Structure formats: structure tokens, C-alpha cells
Amino acid sequence: MPEVKLPALRSMALASLIANIALVVTGAAVRLTKSGLGCPTWPKCTDESYVSTAEMGIHGAIEFGNRLLGIALGLIALACFVSALRTRPRRRSTVWLSLAILLGIPGQGVVGGITVLTNLNPWVVGIHFLLSMALIAAAYTLWRRADEGDGEAVSLVPAPLRHLAVVTAVVSAAVIVLGVVVTGSGPHAGDQGAKRNGLDPTTVSQVHADLVFLLVGLTAALWFALRAINAPTRAVRATGMLLLIELSQGLIGFIQYFTHLPVALVAAHMLGASLVWASTVAVLISLRERPHLPVAVAAPAPPAQDRIPAKHP
């Protein structure tokens, strides 16, 4: 069996990252088109069929299409895992990361099934989305680890800036979690009869917006601080990209709120949430580097005339 080179794993990890983000967007399409119960049961689409039927119409086709993407996601994750196993020298970090993603995909499918069986309970839907965020973080990390060494991580910035980056990441996670709560209180339930979480949309939206302001402020502070100390270009660039995505995401959020949540803007906001989280992970990784370990090379055999002949009795 031929060995897999590192660029192959990196390409597959990037495909996994893109596919996981695409799953978030298609999941949003399912909810926004009220197709959440287009396949009313799970794991089958109907009691008699694993696939959508003509009688189920466009809603069944949309929901079943999202399930098919989940299968494709699993195949990509399997390819990543096999590539990590076949890469020489084998690296424990990429094997474990790819395995975590591979196991997360069926876990995501099970949670999706529970979502259907509970008639789109908003809290279960939220868990379904947050698991996608975890898979996006793992896929991005795998993509970056495939290009790094296995040496001890070396910080590229002073400790106070590392701490600021961690606080920024925690607030970023809180913004995404609270965004899930806001979604669960809003009108796009995924089906006409699906329940909402019962919270006041105006109140939770205001708290969510306050956290967004805090996140933007922390990210801007981190960006200015990195520039002030002449931090590596990749760290400054990653933080600047996060700030730009946050500002764009915030603008979309405000417009969608004051225009009563049009479908297209809500879908863009879901994509933005994925990009914010992936960019948050990118900032954390950009603040350190892992050097490549030296490869042990066998000592060359001595010339024939220098070899000591074996003694025979």
C-alpha cells in the first residue's frame, strides 16, 4: 500500500472543514424552508422508505438532501482518518483529531435524528448546531496540524496577549451559544407546528448584541496589541480577519433583526457564525508554532576496508 503524503491529508482536512460549514448552511435551509419534518421519522425518511418520495414534495427533498450531505461528510471524515493512518511517519495528533471528527459525524446524525423524533425541540436543535461548531473547530485544527511539526508548542507572543486571546475565544463561544438561544425563541422553527423555547426574543437578542459588542471590542484590542509588539504577520492577519468577519456578522445581525428576519439574511448569519468560530480557532493557533522534530538518520556503514573482520575459531 503506498504511503500518503502530508499534503493529501491537508487537502482532505480542508474538504472536511468546508463540508462541515456547508452542513450548517444546508441545515439552515431546512429550517428556513420549514422542511425540518420533511422526513417525519428517523433513521428512515418515512415509515416505509429510507428516501424521500414524490408525495413528500419539496420539503421531503430538502430534508433528505441534508441527510445525504451528512453521509458525504462521513465519507470525507473516513478518508481523513485513513490518510492520517497511512501518512509516514505516522503522527499521533493527526490520527486522534481525524478519529474525533470521524466519530463526531455519526454522533451528529444521532442528534439530528433525536431532533426529528422530538418534533424539532429548540434545545435539541441547538445542540445539533453546537456539535457542528465543535466539528468545524476540529476540522480546522486538523487542517493546520497537517502542516505543523510535532515539537513542543512555542508561544509567539507574551503571556498577557495569550490570555487576552483565550478570553476573546470564550466570549466568541458565548456569543454563538446565546445566538442558538435567540434562534430558539424566534419564528423560524423549521416546521409550522414546532415549539419555541418560550424566552422573550427581544430580551435574549439584546443580551446577544451586548456580547457581540464585547467580542468586537476584545478582538480589536487584541489586533492593536499584536501590531504594537510587532507580532508575527500571520497572527496579526488572523486577528484582523476575525475582526472583519465579526463586523460583517454584526451588521447582518442588526439588519435581519430590524427587517424581521428575512430568510436570506438568516442563512447568511448562520454561515457567518461558522466563519466567526473557525476564525476564532485560527487566531488561537496563529499565536504559537510547533517546530518539526529532527528526523533520525541511520549512520552510514563504514567502508569495506575499515570493517573489522569477524574472527572464526
CSV table of C-alpha atoms in Angstrom, one decimal:
chain,number,residue,atom,x,y,z
A,1,MET,CA,0.0,0.0,0.0
A,2,PRO,CA,1.5,3.4,-1.0
A,3,GLU,CA,2.2,5.9,1.7
A,4,VAL,CA,0.1,9.0,1.9
A,5,LYS,CA,2.0,12.3,1.8
A,6,LEU,CA,1.1,15.1,4.2
A,7,PRO,CA,-0.4,17.4,1.5
A,8,ALA,CA,-3.1,14.7,0.8
A,9,LEU,CA,-4.2,14.8,4.5
A,10,ARG,CA,-4.2,18.6,4.5
A,11,SER,CA,-6.4,18.7,1.4
A,12,MET,CA,-8.8,16.2,2.8
A,13,ALA,CA,-8.9,18.1,6.1
A,14,LEU,CA,-9.8,21.3,4.2
A,15,ALA,CA,-12.5,19.4,2.4
A,16,SER,CA,-13.9,18.2,5.8
A,17,LEU,CA,-13.8,21.8,7.1
A,18,ILE,CA,-15.7,23.1,4.0
A,19,ALA,CA,-18.2,20.3,4.2
A,20,ASN,CA,-19.0,20.8,7.8
A,21,ILE,CA,-19.6,24.5,7.2
A,22,ALA,CA,-21.8,23.6,4.2
A,23,LEU,CA,-23.8,21.3,6.5
A,24,VAL,CA,-24.6,24.3,8.8
A,25,VAL,CA,-25.8,26.2,5.8
A,26,THR,CA,-28.0,23.4,4.4
A,27,GLY,CA,-29.3,22.8,7.9
A,28,ALA,CA,-30.3,26.4,8.0
A,29,ALA,CA,-32.1,25.9,4.6
A,30,VAL,CA,-34.0,23.0,6.1
A,31,ARG,CA,-35.2,25.2,9.0
A,32,LEU,CA,-35.9,28.3,7.0
A,33,THR,CA,-38.0,26.5,4.3
A,34,LYS,CA,-40.0,24.8,7.1
A,35,SER,CA,-38.6,21.4,6.0
A,36,GLY,CA,-37.5,20.2,9.4
A,37,LEU,CA,-40.1,17.4,9.4
A,38,GLY,CA,-39.9,16.9,5.6
A,39,CYS,CA,-38.8,13.4,6.6
A,40,PRO,CA,-41.0,12.9,9.6
A,41,THR,CA,-39.1,10.0,11.2
A,42,TRP,CA,-35.5,8.7,11.6
A,43,PRO,CA,-33.4,6.8,10.5
A,44,LYS,CA,-35.9,6.2,7.7
A,45,CYS,CA,-37.4,9.2,5.9
A,46,THR,CA,-40.9,7.7,6.2
A,47,ASP,CA,-42.1,4.5,7.9
A,48,GLU,CA,-41.9,2.7,4.6
A,49,SER,CA,-38.9,4.3,2.9
A,50,TYR,CA,-35.3,5.4,3.6
A,51,VAL,CA,-35.5,8.0,0.8
A,52,SER,CA,-37.9,10.9,0.1
A,53,THR,CA,-40.8,10.1,-2.1
A,54,ALA,CA,-42.6,12.3,-4.6
A,55,GLU,CA,-45.6,12.5,-2.3
A,56,MET,CA,-43.5,14.3,0.3
A,57,GLY,CA,-42.8,17.2,-2.1
A,58,ILE,CA,-40.1,19.8,-1.8
A,59,HIS,CA,-39.9,19.7,2.0
A,60,GLY,CA,-39.0,16.0,1.9
A,61,ALA,CA,-36.4,16.5,-0.8
A,62,ILE,CA,-34.7,19.3,1.1
A,63,GLU,CA,-34.6,17.4,4.4
A,64,PHE,CA,-33.4,14.2,2.7
A,65,GLY,CA,-30.8,16.2,0.8
A,66,ASN,CA,-29.4,17.4,4.1
A,67,ARG,CA,-29.2,13.8,5.3
A,68,LEU,CA,-27.3,12.8,2.2
A,69,LEU,CA,-24.8,15.6,2.9
A,70,GLY,CA,-24.2,14.1,6.3
A,71,ILE,CA,-23.3,10.8,4.7
A,72,ALA,CA,-20.9,12.6,2.4
A,73,LEU,CA,-19.4,14.2,5.4
A,74,GLY,CA,-18.8,10.8,7.0
A,75,LEU,CA,-17.0,9.6,3.9
A,76,ILE,CA,-14.8,12.6,3.9
A,77,ALA,CA,-14.0,12.1,7.6
A,78,LEU,CA,-13.2,8.4,6.9
A,79,ALA,CA,-10.8,9.4,4.1
A,80,CYS,CA,-9.1,11.8,6.5
A,81,PHE,CA,-8.7,9.1,9.1
A,82,VAL,CA,-7.3,6.6,6.6
A,83,SER,CA,-4.9,9.3,5.3
A,84,ALA,CA,-3.7,10.0,8.8
A,85,LEU,CA,-3.1,6.3,9.4
A,86,ARG,CA,-1.2,5.9,6.2
A,87,THR,CA,0.9,9.1,6.5
A,88,ARG,CA,4.6,8.3,7.2
A,89,PRO,CA,5.9,9.0,9.7
A,90,ARG,CA,2.5,8.4,11.4
A,91,ARG,CA,1.6,11.3,13.7
A,92,ARG,CA,-0.5,10.7,16.8
A,93,SER,CA,-2.0,14.2,16.8
A,94,THR,CA,-3.5,13.9,13.3
A,95,VAL,CA,-4.7,10.4,13.9
A,96,TRP,CA,-6.6,11.3,17.1
A,97,LEU,CA,-8.0,14.5,15.5
A,98,SER,CA,-9.3,12.7,12.4
A,99,LEU,CA,-10.7,10.0,14.6
A,100,ALA,CA,-12.6,12.5,16.7
A,101,ILE,CA,-14.1,14.0,13.6
A,102,LEU,CA,-15.0,10.6,12.2
A,103,LEU,CA,-16.8,9.6,15.5
A,104,GLY,CA,-18.5,13.1,15.7
A,105,ILE,CA,-20.2,12.6,12.3
A,106,PRO,CA,-22.5,9.7,13.4
A,107,GLY,CA,-23.0,11.4,16.7
A,108,GLN,CA,-24.2,14.4,14.7
A,109,GLY,CA,-26.6,12.1,12.8
A,110,VAL,CA,-28.0,10.7,16.0
A,111,VAL,CA,-28.6,14.1,17.5
A,112,GLY,CA,-30.3,15.1,14.2
A,113,GLY,CA,-32.5,12.0,14.5
A,114,ILE,CA,-33.5,13.0,18.0
A,115,THR,CA,-34.3,16.5,16.7
A,116,VAL,CA,-36.8,14.9,14.3
A,117,LEU,CA,-38.2,12.5,16.9
A,118,THR,CA,-38.8,15.3,19.3
A,119,ASN,CA,-40.6,17.4,16.7
A,120,LEU,CA,-37.8,20.0,16.4
A,121,ASN,CA,-37.3,20.7,20.1
A,122,PRO,CA,-35.4,24.0,20.0
A,123,TRP,CA,-32.9,22.9,22.7
A,124,VAL,CA,-32.1,19.7,20.8
A,125,VAL,CA,-31.8,21.8,17.6
A,126,GLY,CA,-29.3,24.0,19.4
A,127,ILE,CA,-27.2,21.0,20.5
A,128,HIS,CA,-27.2,19.8,16.9
A,129,PHE,CA,-25.8,23.2,15.8
A,130,LEU,CA,-23.2,23.4,18.5
A,131,LEU,CA,-21.9,19.9,17.6
A,132,SER,CA,-21.4,21.3,14.1
A,133,MET,CA,-19.3,24.1,15.7
A,134,ALA,CA,-17.2,21.5,17.5
A,135,LEU,CA,-16.6,19.6,14.3
A,136,ILE,CA,-15.7,22.8,12.5
A,137,ALA,CA,-13.1,23.6,15.2
A,138,ALA,CA,-11.7,20.1,15.0
A,139,ALA,CA,-11.5,20.1,11.2
A,140,TYR,CA,-9.8,23.5,11.1
A,141,THR,CA,-7.3,22.3,13.7
A,142,LEU,CA,-6.6,19.1,11.7
A,143,TRP,CA,-6.0,21.2,8.6
A,144,ARG,CA,-3.5,23.3,10.4
A,145,ARG,CA,-1.8,20.4,12.3
A,146,ALA,CA,-1.2,18.6,9.0
A,147,ASP,CA,1.2,21.5,8.1
A,148,GLU,CA,2.9,21.8,11.5
A,149,GLY,CA,5.6,19.8,13.2
A,150,ASP,CA,5.3,17.7,16.4
A,151,GLY,CA,7.6,19.7,18.5
A,152,GLU,CA,6.6,21.4,21.8
A,153,ALA,CA,4.3,24.4,21.1
A,154,VAL,CA,6.3,27.7,21.2
A,155,SER,CA,4.4,30.9,22.0
A,156,LEU,CA,5.0,33.8,19.6
A,157,VAL,CA,3.5,36.5,21.9
A,158,PRO,CA,3.8,37.5,25.5
A,159,ALA,CA,1.6,35.7,28.1
A,160,PRO,CA,-0.9,38.7,28.6
A,161,LEU,CA,-1.8,38.6,24.9
A,162,ARG,CA,-2.3,34.8,25.0
A,163,HIS,CA,-4.6,35.3,27.9
A,164,LEU,CA,-6.5,38.1,26.0
A,165,ALA,CA,-6.9,35.7,23.1
A,166,VAL,CA,-8.3,33.0,25.3
A,167,VAL,CA,-10.8,35.4,26.8
A,168,THR,CA,-11.8,36.5,23.3
A,169,ALA,CA,-12.3,32.9,22.3
A,170,VAL,CA,-14.5,32.3,25.4
A,171,VAL,CA,-16.7,35.3,24.6
A,172,SER,CA,-16.9,34.1,21.0
A,173,ALA,CA,-18.2,30.8,22.1
A,174,ALA,CA,-20.7,32.5,24.4
A,175,VAL,CA,-21.9,34.7,21.5
A,176,ILE,CA,-22.5,31.5,19.5
A,177,VAL,CA,-24.3,29.7,22.3
A,178,LEU,CA,-26.5,32.7,23.0
A,179,GLY,CA,-27.2,33.0,19.3
A,180,VAL,CA,-28.6,29.5,19.5
A,181,VAL,CA,-30.9,30.6,22.3
A,182,VAL,CA,-32.0,33.6,20.2
A,183,THR,CA,-32.8,31.3,17.3
A,184,GLY,CA,-34.8,29.0,19.5
A,185,SER,CA,-37.0,32.0,20.6
A,186,GLY,CA,-37.6,33.3,17.0
A,187,PRO,CA,-40.1,32.5,14.3
A,188,HIS,CA,-38.0,30.1,12.1
A,189,ALA,CA,-38.8,26.9,13.8
A,190,GLY,CA,-38.3,24.5,10.9
A,191,ASP,CA,-42.0,23.4,10.9
A,192,GLN,CA,-45.3,25.2,11.3
A,193,GLY,CA,-46.1,23.2,14.5
A,194,ALA,CA,-42.7,23.2,16.1
A,195,LYS,CA,-42.4,24.7,19.6
A,196,ARG,CA,-40.2,27.6,20.6
A,197,ASN,CA,-38.2,27.8,23.8
A,198,GLY,CA,-40.5,30.3,25.4
A,199,LEU,CA,-38.0,33.1,26.1
A,200,ASP,CA,-38.6,36.7,25.1
A,201,PRO,CA,-36.9,37.2,21.7
A,202,THR,CA,-36.3,40.9,22.4
A,203,THR,CA,-34.6,40.3,25.7
A,204,VAL,CA,-32.3,37.5,24.6
A,205,SER,CA,-31.5,39.4,21.4
A,206,GLN,CA,-30.4,42.4,23.4
A,207,VAL,CA,-28.1,40.2,25.6
A,208,HIS,CA,-26.7,38.6,22.5
A,209,ALA,CA,-26.0,42.0,21.0
A,210,ASP,CA,-24.2,43.2,24.1
A,211,LEU,CA,-22.0,40.1,24.0
A,212,VAL,CA,-21.2,40.9,20.3
A,213,PHE,CA,-20.1,44.4,21.2
A,214,LEU,CA,-17.8,42.9,23.9
A,215,LEU,CA,-16.4,40.4,21.4
A,216,VAL,CA,-15.7,43.1,18.8
A,217,GLY,CA,-14.0,45.2,21.5
A,218,LEU,CA,-11.8,42.4,22.7
A,219,THR,CA,-10.8,41.4,19.2
A,220,ALA,CA,-10.0,45.0,18.2
A,221,ALA,CA,-7.9,45.3,21.4
A,222,LEU,CA,-6.0,42.1,20.6
A,223,TRP,CA,-5.4,43.3,17.0
A,224,PHE,CA,-4.0,46.6,18.1
A,225,ALA,CA,-1.8,45.0,20.8
A,226,LEU,CA,-0.4,42.5,18.3
A,227,ARG,CA,0.5,45.3,15.9
A,228,ALA,CA,2.1,47.3,18.8
A,229,ILE,CA,4.5,44.5,19.7
A,230,ASN,CA,5.3,43.6,16.0
A,231,ALA,CA,3.8,40.1,16.4
A,232,PRO,CA,4.2,37.7,13.5
A,233,THR,CA,2.3,38.7,10.4
A,234,ARG,CA,0.1,35.6,10.5
A,235,ALA,CA,-1.1,36.4,14.0
A,236,VAL,CA,-2.0,40.0,13.0
A,237,ARG,CA,-3.6,38.8,9.8
A,238,ALA,CA,-5.7,36.1,11.5
A,239,THR,CA,-6.9,38.5,14.2
A,240,GLY,CA,-7.7,41.2,11.6
A,241,MET,CA,-9.7,38.7,9.6
A,242,LEU,CA,-11.7,37.7,12.7
A,243,LEU,CA,-12.5,41.3,13.4
A,244,LEU,CA,-13.6,41.9,9.8
A,245,ILE,CA,-15.9,38.8,9.9
A,246,GLU,CA,-17.3,39.8,13.3
A,247,LEU,CA,-18.2,43.3,12.0
A,248,SER,CA,-19.8,41.8,8.9
A,249,GLN,CA,-21.7,39.3,11.0
A,250,GLY,CA,-22.8,42.0,13.4
A,251,LEU,CA,-24.1,44.2,10.5
A,252,ILE,CA,-26.1,41.2,9.1
A,253,GLY,CA,-27.5,40.5,12.6
A,254,PHE,CA,-28.7,44.1,13.1
A,255,ILE,CA,-30.2,44.3,9.6
A,256,GLN,CA,-32.0,41.0,10.0
A,257,TYR,CA,-33.4,42.0,13.4
A,258,PHE,CA,-34.8,45.3,12.1
A,259,THR,CA,-36.2,43.7,8.9
A,260,HIS,CA,-38.0,41.0,10.8
A,261,LEU,CA,-35.6,38.1,10.0
A,262,PRO,CA,-35.8,37.6,6.2
A,263,VAL,CA,-34.8,34.1,5.2
A,264,ALA,CA,-31.8,35.1,3.1
A,265,LEU,CA,-30.2,37.2,5.8
A,266,VAL,CA,-30.8,34.5,8.5
A,267,ALA,CA,-29.0,31.9,6.2
A,268,ALA,CA,-26.1,34.4,5.8
A,269,HIS,CA,-26.0,34.9,9.5
A,270,MET,CA,-25.7,31.1,10.0
A,271,LEU,CA,-22.8,31.0,7.6
A,272,GLY,CA,-21.2,33.9,9.4
A,273,ALA,CA,-21.4,32.1,12.7
A,274,SER,CA,-19.4,29.2,11.3
A,275,LEU,CA,-16.8,31.6,9.9
A,276,VAL,CA,-16.6,33.5,13.2
A,277,TRP,CA,-15.9,30.3,15.1
A,278,ALA,CA,-13.4,29.0,12.6
A,279,SER,CA,-11.6,32.3,12.6
A,280,THR,CA,-11.5,32.3,16.4
A,281,VAL,CA,-9.7,29.0,16.3
A,282,ALA,CA,-7.4,30.4,13.7
A,283,VAL,CA,-6.4,33.2,16.0
A,284,LEU,CA,-5.5,30.9,18.8
A,285,ILE,CA,-3.4,28.6,16.6
A,286,SER,CA,-1.6,31.6,15.0
A,287,LEU,CA,-0.2,32.7,18.4
A,288,ARG,CA,2.1,29.7,18.6
A,289,GLU,CA,4.0,27.4,16.4
A,290,ARG,CA,5.1,23.7,16.6
A,291,PRO,CA,8.6,23.1,15.1
A,292,HIS,CA,9.3,19.9,13.1
A,293,LEU,CA,11.2,17.3,15.0
A,294,PRO,CA,14.5,16.2,13.6
A,295,VAL,CA,14.3,13.0,11.6
A,296,ALA,CA,16.6,10.3,12.9
A,297,VAL,CA,19.0,9.2,10.1
A,298,ALA,CA,20.8,5.9,10.3
A,299,ALA,CA,24.6,6.2,10.4
A,300,PRO,CA,26.2,5.1,7.1
A,301,ALA,CA,28.0,1.8,7.1
A,302,PRO,CA,31.9,2.1,7.3
A,303,PRO,CA,33.9,1.4,4.1
A,304,ALA,CA,34.7,-2.2,3.4
A,305,GLN,CA,38.4,-1.7,4.2
A,306,ASP,CA,37.6,-0.2,7.7
A,307,ARG,CA,35.4,-3.1,8.8
A,308,ILE,CA,36.9,-5.4,11.4
A,309,PRO,CA,36.8,-9.0,10.0
A,310,ALA,CA,35.0,-11.5,12.2
A,311,LYS,CA,37.1,-14.0,14.0
A,312,HIS,CA,36.4,-17.6,13.4
A,313,PRO,CA,37.6,-20.4,15.7
